[in-house]
Coordinates of C-alpha atoms in Angstrom, one line a residue:
X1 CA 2.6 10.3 8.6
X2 CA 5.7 11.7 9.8
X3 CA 7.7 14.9 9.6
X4 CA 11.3 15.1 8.7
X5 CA 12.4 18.2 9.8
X6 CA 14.5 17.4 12.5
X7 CA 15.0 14.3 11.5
X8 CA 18.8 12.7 11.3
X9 CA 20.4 9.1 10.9
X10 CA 22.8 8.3 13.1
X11 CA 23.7 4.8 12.2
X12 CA 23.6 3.4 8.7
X13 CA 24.7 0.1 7.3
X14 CA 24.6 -2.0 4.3
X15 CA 23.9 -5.3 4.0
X16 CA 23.0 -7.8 0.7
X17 CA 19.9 -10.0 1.3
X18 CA 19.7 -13.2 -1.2
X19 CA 16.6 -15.7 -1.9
X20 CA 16.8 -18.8 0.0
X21 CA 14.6 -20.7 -2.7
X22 CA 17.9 -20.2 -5.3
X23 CA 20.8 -20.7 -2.6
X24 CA 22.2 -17.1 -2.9
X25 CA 23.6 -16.4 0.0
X26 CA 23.7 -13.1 1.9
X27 CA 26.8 -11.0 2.3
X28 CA 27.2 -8.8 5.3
X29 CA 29.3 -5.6 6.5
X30 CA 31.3 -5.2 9.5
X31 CA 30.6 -1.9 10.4
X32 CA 28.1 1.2 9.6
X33 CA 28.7 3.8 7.0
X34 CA 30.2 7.3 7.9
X35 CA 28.5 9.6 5.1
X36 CA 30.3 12.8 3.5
X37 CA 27.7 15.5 2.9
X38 CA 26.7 15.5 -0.4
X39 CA 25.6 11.8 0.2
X40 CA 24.1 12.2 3.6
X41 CA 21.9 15.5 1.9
X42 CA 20.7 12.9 -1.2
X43 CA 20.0 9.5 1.3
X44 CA 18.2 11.1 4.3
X45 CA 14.9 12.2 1.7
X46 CA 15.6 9.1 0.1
X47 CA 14.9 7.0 3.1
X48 CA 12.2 9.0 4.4
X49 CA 9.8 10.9 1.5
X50 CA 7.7 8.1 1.2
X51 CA 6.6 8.2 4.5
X52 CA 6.1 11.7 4.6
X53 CA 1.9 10.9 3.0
X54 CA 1.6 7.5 4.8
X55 CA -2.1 7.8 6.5
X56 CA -2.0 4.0 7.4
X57 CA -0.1 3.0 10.5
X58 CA 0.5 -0.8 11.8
X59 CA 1.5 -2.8 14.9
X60 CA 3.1 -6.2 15.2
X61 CA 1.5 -9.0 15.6
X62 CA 2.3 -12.9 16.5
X63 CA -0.1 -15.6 16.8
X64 CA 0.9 -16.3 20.1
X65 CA 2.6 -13.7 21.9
X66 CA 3.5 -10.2 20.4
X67 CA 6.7 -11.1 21.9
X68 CA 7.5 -13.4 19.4
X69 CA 7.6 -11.5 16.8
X70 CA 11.1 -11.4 15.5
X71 CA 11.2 -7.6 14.4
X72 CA 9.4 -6.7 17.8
X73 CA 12.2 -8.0 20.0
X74 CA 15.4 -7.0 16.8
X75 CA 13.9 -3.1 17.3
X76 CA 13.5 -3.1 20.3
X77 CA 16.7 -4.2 21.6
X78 CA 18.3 -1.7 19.7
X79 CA 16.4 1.2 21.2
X80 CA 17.1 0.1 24.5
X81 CA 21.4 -0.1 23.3
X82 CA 21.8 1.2 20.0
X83 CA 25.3 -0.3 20.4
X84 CA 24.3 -3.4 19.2
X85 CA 23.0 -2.0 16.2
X86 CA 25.6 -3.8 13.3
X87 CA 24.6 -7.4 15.3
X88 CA 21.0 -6.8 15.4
X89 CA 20.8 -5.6 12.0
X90 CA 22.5 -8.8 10.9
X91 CA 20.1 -10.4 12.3
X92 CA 17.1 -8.9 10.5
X93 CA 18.8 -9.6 7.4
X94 CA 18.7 -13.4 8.2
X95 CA 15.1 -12.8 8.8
X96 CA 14.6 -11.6 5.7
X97 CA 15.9 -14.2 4.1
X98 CA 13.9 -17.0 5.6
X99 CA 11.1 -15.5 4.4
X100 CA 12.3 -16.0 0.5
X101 CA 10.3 -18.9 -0.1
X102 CA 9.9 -18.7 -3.9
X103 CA 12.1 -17.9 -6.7
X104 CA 9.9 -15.0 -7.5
X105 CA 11.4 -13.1 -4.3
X106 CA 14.2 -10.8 -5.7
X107 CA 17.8 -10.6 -3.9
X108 CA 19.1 -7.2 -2.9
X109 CA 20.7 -4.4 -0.7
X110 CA 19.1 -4.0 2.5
X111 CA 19.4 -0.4 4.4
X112 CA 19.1 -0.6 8.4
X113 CA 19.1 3.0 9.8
X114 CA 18.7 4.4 13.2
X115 CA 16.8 8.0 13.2
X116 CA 16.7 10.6 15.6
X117 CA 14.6 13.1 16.6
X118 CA 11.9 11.6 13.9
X119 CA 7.8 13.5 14.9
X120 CA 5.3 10.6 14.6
X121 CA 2.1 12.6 15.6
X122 CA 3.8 15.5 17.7
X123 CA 5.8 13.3 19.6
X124 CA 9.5 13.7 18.5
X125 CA 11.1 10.6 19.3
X126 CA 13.7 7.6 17.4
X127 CA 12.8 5.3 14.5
X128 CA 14.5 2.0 12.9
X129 CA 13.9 2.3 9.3
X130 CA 14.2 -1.5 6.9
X131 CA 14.6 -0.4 3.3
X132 CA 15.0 -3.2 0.5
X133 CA 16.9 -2.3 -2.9
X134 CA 15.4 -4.7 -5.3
X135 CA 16.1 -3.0 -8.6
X136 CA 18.7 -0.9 -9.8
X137 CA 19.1 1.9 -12.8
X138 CA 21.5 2.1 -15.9
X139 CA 23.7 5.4 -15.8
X140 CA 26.2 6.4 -17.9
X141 CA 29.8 7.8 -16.4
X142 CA 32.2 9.3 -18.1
X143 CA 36.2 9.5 -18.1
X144 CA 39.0 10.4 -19.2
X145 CA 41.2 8.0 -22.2
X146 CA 44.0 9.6 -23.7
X147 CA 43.0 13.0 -23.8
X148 CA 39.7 12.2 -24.7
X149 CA 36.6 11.5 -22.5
X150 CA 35.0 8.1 -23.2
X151 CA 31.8 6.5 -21.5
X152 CA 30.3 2.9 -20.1
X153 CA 27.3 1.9 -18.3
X154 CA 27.3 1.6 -14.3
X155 CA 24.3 0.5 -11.9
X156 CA 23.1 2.3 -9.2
X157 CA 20.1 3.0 -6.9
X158 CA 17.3 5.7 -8.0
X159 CA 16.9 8.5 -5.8
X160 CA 13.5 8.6 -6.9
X161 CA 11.4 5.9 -4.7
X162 CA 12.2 3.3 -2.3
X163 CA 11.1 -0.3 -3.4
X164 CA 10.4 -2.0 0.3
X165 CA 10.5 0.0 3.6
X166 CA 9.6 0.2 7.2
X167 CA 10.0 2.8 9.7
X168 CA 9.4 1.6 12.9
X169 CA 8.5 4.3 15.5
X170 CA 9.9 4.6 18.9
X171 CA 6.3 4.7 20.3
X172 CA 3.6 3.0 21.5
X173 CA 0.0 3.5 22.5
X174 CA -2.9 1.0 23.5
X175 CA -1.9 -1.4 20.8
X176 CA 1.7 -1.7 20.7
X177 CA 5.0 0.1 18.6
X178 CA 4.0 2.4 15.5
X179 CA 4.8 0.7 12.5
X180 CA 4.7 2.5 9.0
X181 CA 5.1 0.5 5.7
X182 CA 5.4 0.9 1.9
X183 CA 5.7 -1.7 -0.8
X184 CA 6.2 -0.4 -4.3
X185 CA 6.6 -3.7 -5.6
X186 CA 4.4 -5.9 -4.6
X187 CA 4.9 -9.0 -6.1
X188 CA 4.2 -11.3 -3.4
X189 CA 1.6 -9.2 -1.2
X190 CA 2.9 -11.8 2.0
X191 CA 6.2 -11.6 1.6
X192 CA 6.9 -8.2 3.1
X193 CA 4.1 -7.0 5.1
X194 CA 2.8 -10.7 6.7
X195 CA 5.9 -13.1 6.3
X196 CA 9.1 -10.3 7.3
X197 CA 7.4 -7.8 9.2
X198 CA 4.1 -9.9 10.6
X199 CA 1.8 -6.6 11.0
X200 CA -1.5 -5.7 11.6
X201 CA -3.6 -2.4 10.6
X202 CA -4.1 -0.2 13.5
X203 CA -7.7 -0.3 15.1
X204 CA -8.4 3.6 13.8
X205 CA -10.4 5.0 11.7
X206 CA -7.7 5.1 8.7
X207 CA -8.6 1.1 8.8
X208 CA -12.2 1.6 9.3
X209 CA -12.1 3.3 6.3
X210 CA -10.0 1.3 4.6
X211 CA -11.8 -1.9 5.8
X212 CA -15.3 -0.8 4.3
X213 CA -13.8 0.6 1.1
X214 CA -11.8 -2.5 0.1
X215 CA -15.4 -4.5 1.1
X216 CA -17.3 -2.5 -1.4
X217 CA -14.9 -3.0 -4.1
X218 CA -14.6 -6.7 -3.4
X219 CA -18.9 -6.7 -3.2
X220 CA -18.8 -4.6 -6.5
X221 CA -16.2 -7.2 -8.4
X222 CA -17.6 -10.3 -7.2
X223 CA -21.7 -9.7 -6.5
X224 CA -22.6 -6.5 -8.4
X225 CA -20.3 -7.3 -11.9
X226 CA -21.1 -11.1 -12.0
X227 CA -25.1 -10.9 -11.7
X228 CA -25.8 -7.5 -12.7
X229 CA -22.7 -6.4 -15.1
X230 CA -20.4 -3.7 -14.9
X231 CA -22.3 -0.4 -15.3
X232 CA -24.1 -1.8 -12.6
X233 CA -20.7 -2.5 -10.5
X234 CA -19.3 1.1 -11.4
X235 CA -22.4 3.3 -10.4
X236 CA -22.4 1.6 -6.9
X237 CA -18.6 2.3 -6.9
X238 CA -19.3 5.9 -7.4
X239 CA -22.0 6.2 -5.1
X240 CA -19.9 4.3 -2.5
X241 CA -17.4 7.4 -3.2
X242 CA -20.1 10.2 -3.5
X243 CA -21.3 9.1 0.2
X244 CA -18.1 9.0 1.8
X245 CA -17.2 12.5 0.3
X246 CA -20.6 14.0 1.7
X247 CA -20.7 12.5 4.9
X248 CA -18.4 12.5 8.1
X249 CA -19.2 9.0 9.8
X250 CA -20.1 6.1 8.6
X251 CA -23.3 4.5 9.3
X252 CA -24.0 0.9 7.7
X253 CA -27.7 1.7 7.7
X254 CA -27.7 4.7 6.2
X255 CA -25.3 3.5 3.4
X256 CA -27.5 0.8 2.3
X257 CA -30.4 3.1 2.5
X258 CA -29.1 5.9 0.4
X259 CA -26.3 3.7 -2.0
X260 CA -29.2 1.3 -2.8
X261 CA -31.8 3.7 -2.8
X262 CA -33.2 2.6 -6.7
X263 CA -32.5 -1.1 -5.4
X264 CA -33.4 -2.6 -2.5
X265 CA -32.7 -6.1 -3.2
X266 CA -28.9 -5.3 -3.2
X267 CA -29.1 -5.0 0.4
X268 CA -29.6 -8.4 1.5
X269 CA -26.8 -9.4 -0.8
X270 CA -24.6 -6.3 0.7
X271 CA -25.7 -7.8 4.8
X272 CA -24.8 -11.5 3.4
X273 CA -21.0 -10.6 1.9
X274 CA -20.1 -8.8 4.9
X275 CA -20.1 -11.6 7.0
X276 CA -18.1 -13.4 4.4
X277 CA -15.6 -10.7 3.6
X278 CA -14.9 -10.5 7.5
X279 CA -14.7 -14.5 8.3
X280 CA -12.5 -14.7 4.8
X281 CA -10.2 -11.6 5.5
X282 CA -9.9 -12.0 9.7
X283 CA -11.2 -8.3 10.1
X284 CA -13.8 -6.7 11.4
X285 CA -15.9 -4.3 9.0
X286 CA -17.5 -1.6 12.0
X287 CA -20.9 -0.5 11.3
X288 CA -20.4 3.4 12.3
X289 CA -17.1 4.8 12.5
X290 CA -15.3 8.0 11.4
X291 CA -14.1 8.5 8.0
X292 CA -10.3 9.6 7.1
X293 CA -10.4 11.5 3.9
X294 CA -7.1 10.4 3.5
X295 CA -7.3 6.9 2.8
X296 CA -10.6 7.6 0.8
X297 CA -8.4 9.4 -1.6
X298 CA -5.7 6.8 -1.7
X299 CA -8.3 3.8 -2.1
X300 CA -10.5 5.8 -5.1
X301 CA -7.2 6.1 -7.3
X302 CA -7.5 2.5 -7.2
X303 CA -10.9 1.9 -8.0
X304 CA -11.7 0.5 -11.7
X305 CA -14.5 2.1 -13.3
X306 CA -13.5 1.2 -17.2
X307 CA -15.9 -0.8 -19.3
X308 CA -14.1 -3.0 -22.0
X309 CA -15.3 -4.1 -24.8
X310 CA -14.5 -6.9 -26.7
X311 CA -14.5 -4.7 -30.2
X312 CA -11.6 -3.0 -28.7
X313 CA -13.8 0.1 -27.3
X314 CA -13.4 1.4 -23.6
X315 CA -15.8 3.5 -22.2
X316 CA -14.3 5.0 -19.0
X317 CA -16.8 6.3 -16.0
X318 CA -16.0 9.2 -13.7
X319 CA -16.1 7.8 -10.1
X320 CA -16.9 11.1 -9.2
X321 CA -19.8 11.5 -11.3
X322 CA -22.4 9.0 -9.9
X323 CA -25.6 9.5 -12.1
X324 CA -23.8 9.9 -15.1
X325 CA -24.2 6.2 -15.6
X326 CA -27.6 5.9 -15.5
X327 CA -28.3 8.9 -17.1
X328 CA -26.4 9.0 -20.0
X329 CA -26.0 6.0 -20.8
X330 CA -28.3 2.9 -21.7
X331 CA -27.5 -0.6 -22.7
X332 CA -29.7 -3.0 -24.8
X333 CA -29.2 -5.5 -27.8
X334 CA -29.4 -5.1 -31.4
X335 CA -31.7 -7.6 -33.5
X336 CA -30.1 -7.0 -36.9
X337 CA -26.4 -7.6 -35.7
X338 CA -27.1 -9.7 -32.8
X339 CA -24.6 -7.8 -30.7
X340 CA -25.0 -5.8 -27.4
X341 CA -24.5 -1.8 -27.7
X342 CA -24.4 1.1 -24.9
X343 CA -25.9 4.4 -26.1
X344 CA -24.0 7.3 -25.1
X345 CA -25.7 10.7 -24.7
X346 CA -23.5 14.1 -24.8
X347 CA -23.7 17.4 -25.4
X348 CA -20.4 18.3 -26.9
X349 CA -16.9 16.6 -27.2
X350 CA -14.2 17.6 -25.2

């Protein structure tokens, strides 16, 4: 995450990307935007807010050789002269649009901004910060007619989240440059993250974490629900999340031991999917490591607990509660209507 502080832009320019797939071209500017106050107090927050609780952090990456990568080599050269910033950022644009390979891709303003004096983990240093408009808001403006005011509809840009952006971080450790994404509309989960800014998760414990918790969702989904059912799926899901609360580190031996603890014959399964989770995904899921409370936060807001019912009845589970399922509530079959039934037990309604 960064701090903003000190923060200030000190070039800024404009551009419209379109979708190669549909033939609509982009359109560029000529030169960067001088700002008047008001709008340079609104578009500096703008830019930056969402990056303010970003726990995840990324590095380039190429196939071949990281310097290959197109955004790599476009940053870096302006770091090194900022005054070709209005080529370079021209060129990133074009880079973005070879990457709009499907009509699905949305057309748009693209942002290019050069920050100073940005802090990235104490260090106080630039940043080059990618920000894709894809949608727009209806506002009203009024005017004066005659005497009279009168009103019509205009589009313009929400202050209130960014759709795509990227800040990339003058600084580099072990791995490469600090890159810091968001994607609020994630349409095409490639197209922004793989395809435009080719990145990889940084080898920390943030992607430790977030490695093991997106295994145990995908184990949950596709091993626990399909042969066991969903109670079954969301009281591992909780204990997954009660033993990362408890614990600091990781240890694979002692999840399986405590998690499976009323079924051992989960664990074999558990041993088997890892291996195919990490050959499918091209990651490596570390036995011990760490745990970053922030990403476990992030990834249990995303975890689905809900059972649905085909009577139109959802019954939802508390991830943080992870007995309650098998304590309070039992599942079996009726004779008389030849239906299933869960049996709920409670003490008062709320």
């Amino acid at each position: 995450m960064i701090k903003r502080t000190r923060a200030a832009i000190s070039k800024f320019i404009i551009h419209k990307v379109g979708n190669k797939f549909n033939s609509a071209t982009n359109v560029f500017s000529e030169d960067v935007i001088t700002f008047d106050e008001e709008s340079y107090e609104l578009m500096k927050p703008f830019l930056l807010k969402s990056f303010g609780n970003v726990a995840e952090s990324f590095r380039f990456n190429h196939h071949a050789n990281i310097e290959l990568n197109e955004l790599n080599n476009y940053t870096s050269e302006i770091f090194t002269d900022n005054s070709t910033f209005v080529d370079v950022s021209k060129h990133i644009v074009n880079h973005l649009y070879e990457q709009s390979n499907s009509a699905q891709i949305k057309t748009g303003d693209v942002i290019i901004a050069l920050f100073e004096d940005i802090e990235y983990k104490d260090v106080v240093t630039q940043a080059i910060g990618i920000f894709k408009i894809e949608n727009k808001i209806n506002f009203f403006q009024t005017f004066m007619e005659k005497d009279s005011l009168d009103v019509f509809v205009q589009q313009g840009i929400s202050t209130k989240r960014l759709d795509k952006g990227c800040l990339i971080i003058n600084s580099s450790d072990a791995e490469g440059r600090v890159v810091l994404s968001v994607d609020n509309n994630n349409y095409d989960a490639q197209y922004w993250g793989k395809n435009f800014l080719n990145v990889k998760y940084a080898d920390d414990n943030n992607q430790h974490t977030q490695n093991y918790i997106e295994m145990c969702k995908d184990f949950s989904e596709e091993i626990i629900k399909e042969d066991f059912g969903v109670q079954e799926k969301s009281k591992f899901l909780a204990k997954t999340v009660d033993f990362f609360k408890e614990n600091e580190d990781v240890n694979i031996e002692d999840f399986k031991e405590e998690v499976f603890e009323e079924n051992e014959d989960f664990k074999p399964l558990f041993d088997d999917y890892k291996k195919q989770f990490e050959e499918l995904n091209d990651v490596l899921v570390r036995n011990q490591f760490a745990i970053s409370d922030i990403v476990l936060k992030k990834q249990k807001q995303k975890m689905k607990t809900e059972i649905k019912l085909d009577t139109n009845i959802e019954i939802k589970l508390d991830i943080d509660a992870p007995d309650a399922s098998s304590e309070y509530l039992e599942k079996g079959y009726d004779e008389e209507k030849k239906m299933k039934y869960y049996k709920v037990f409670f003490n008062e309604e709320n």
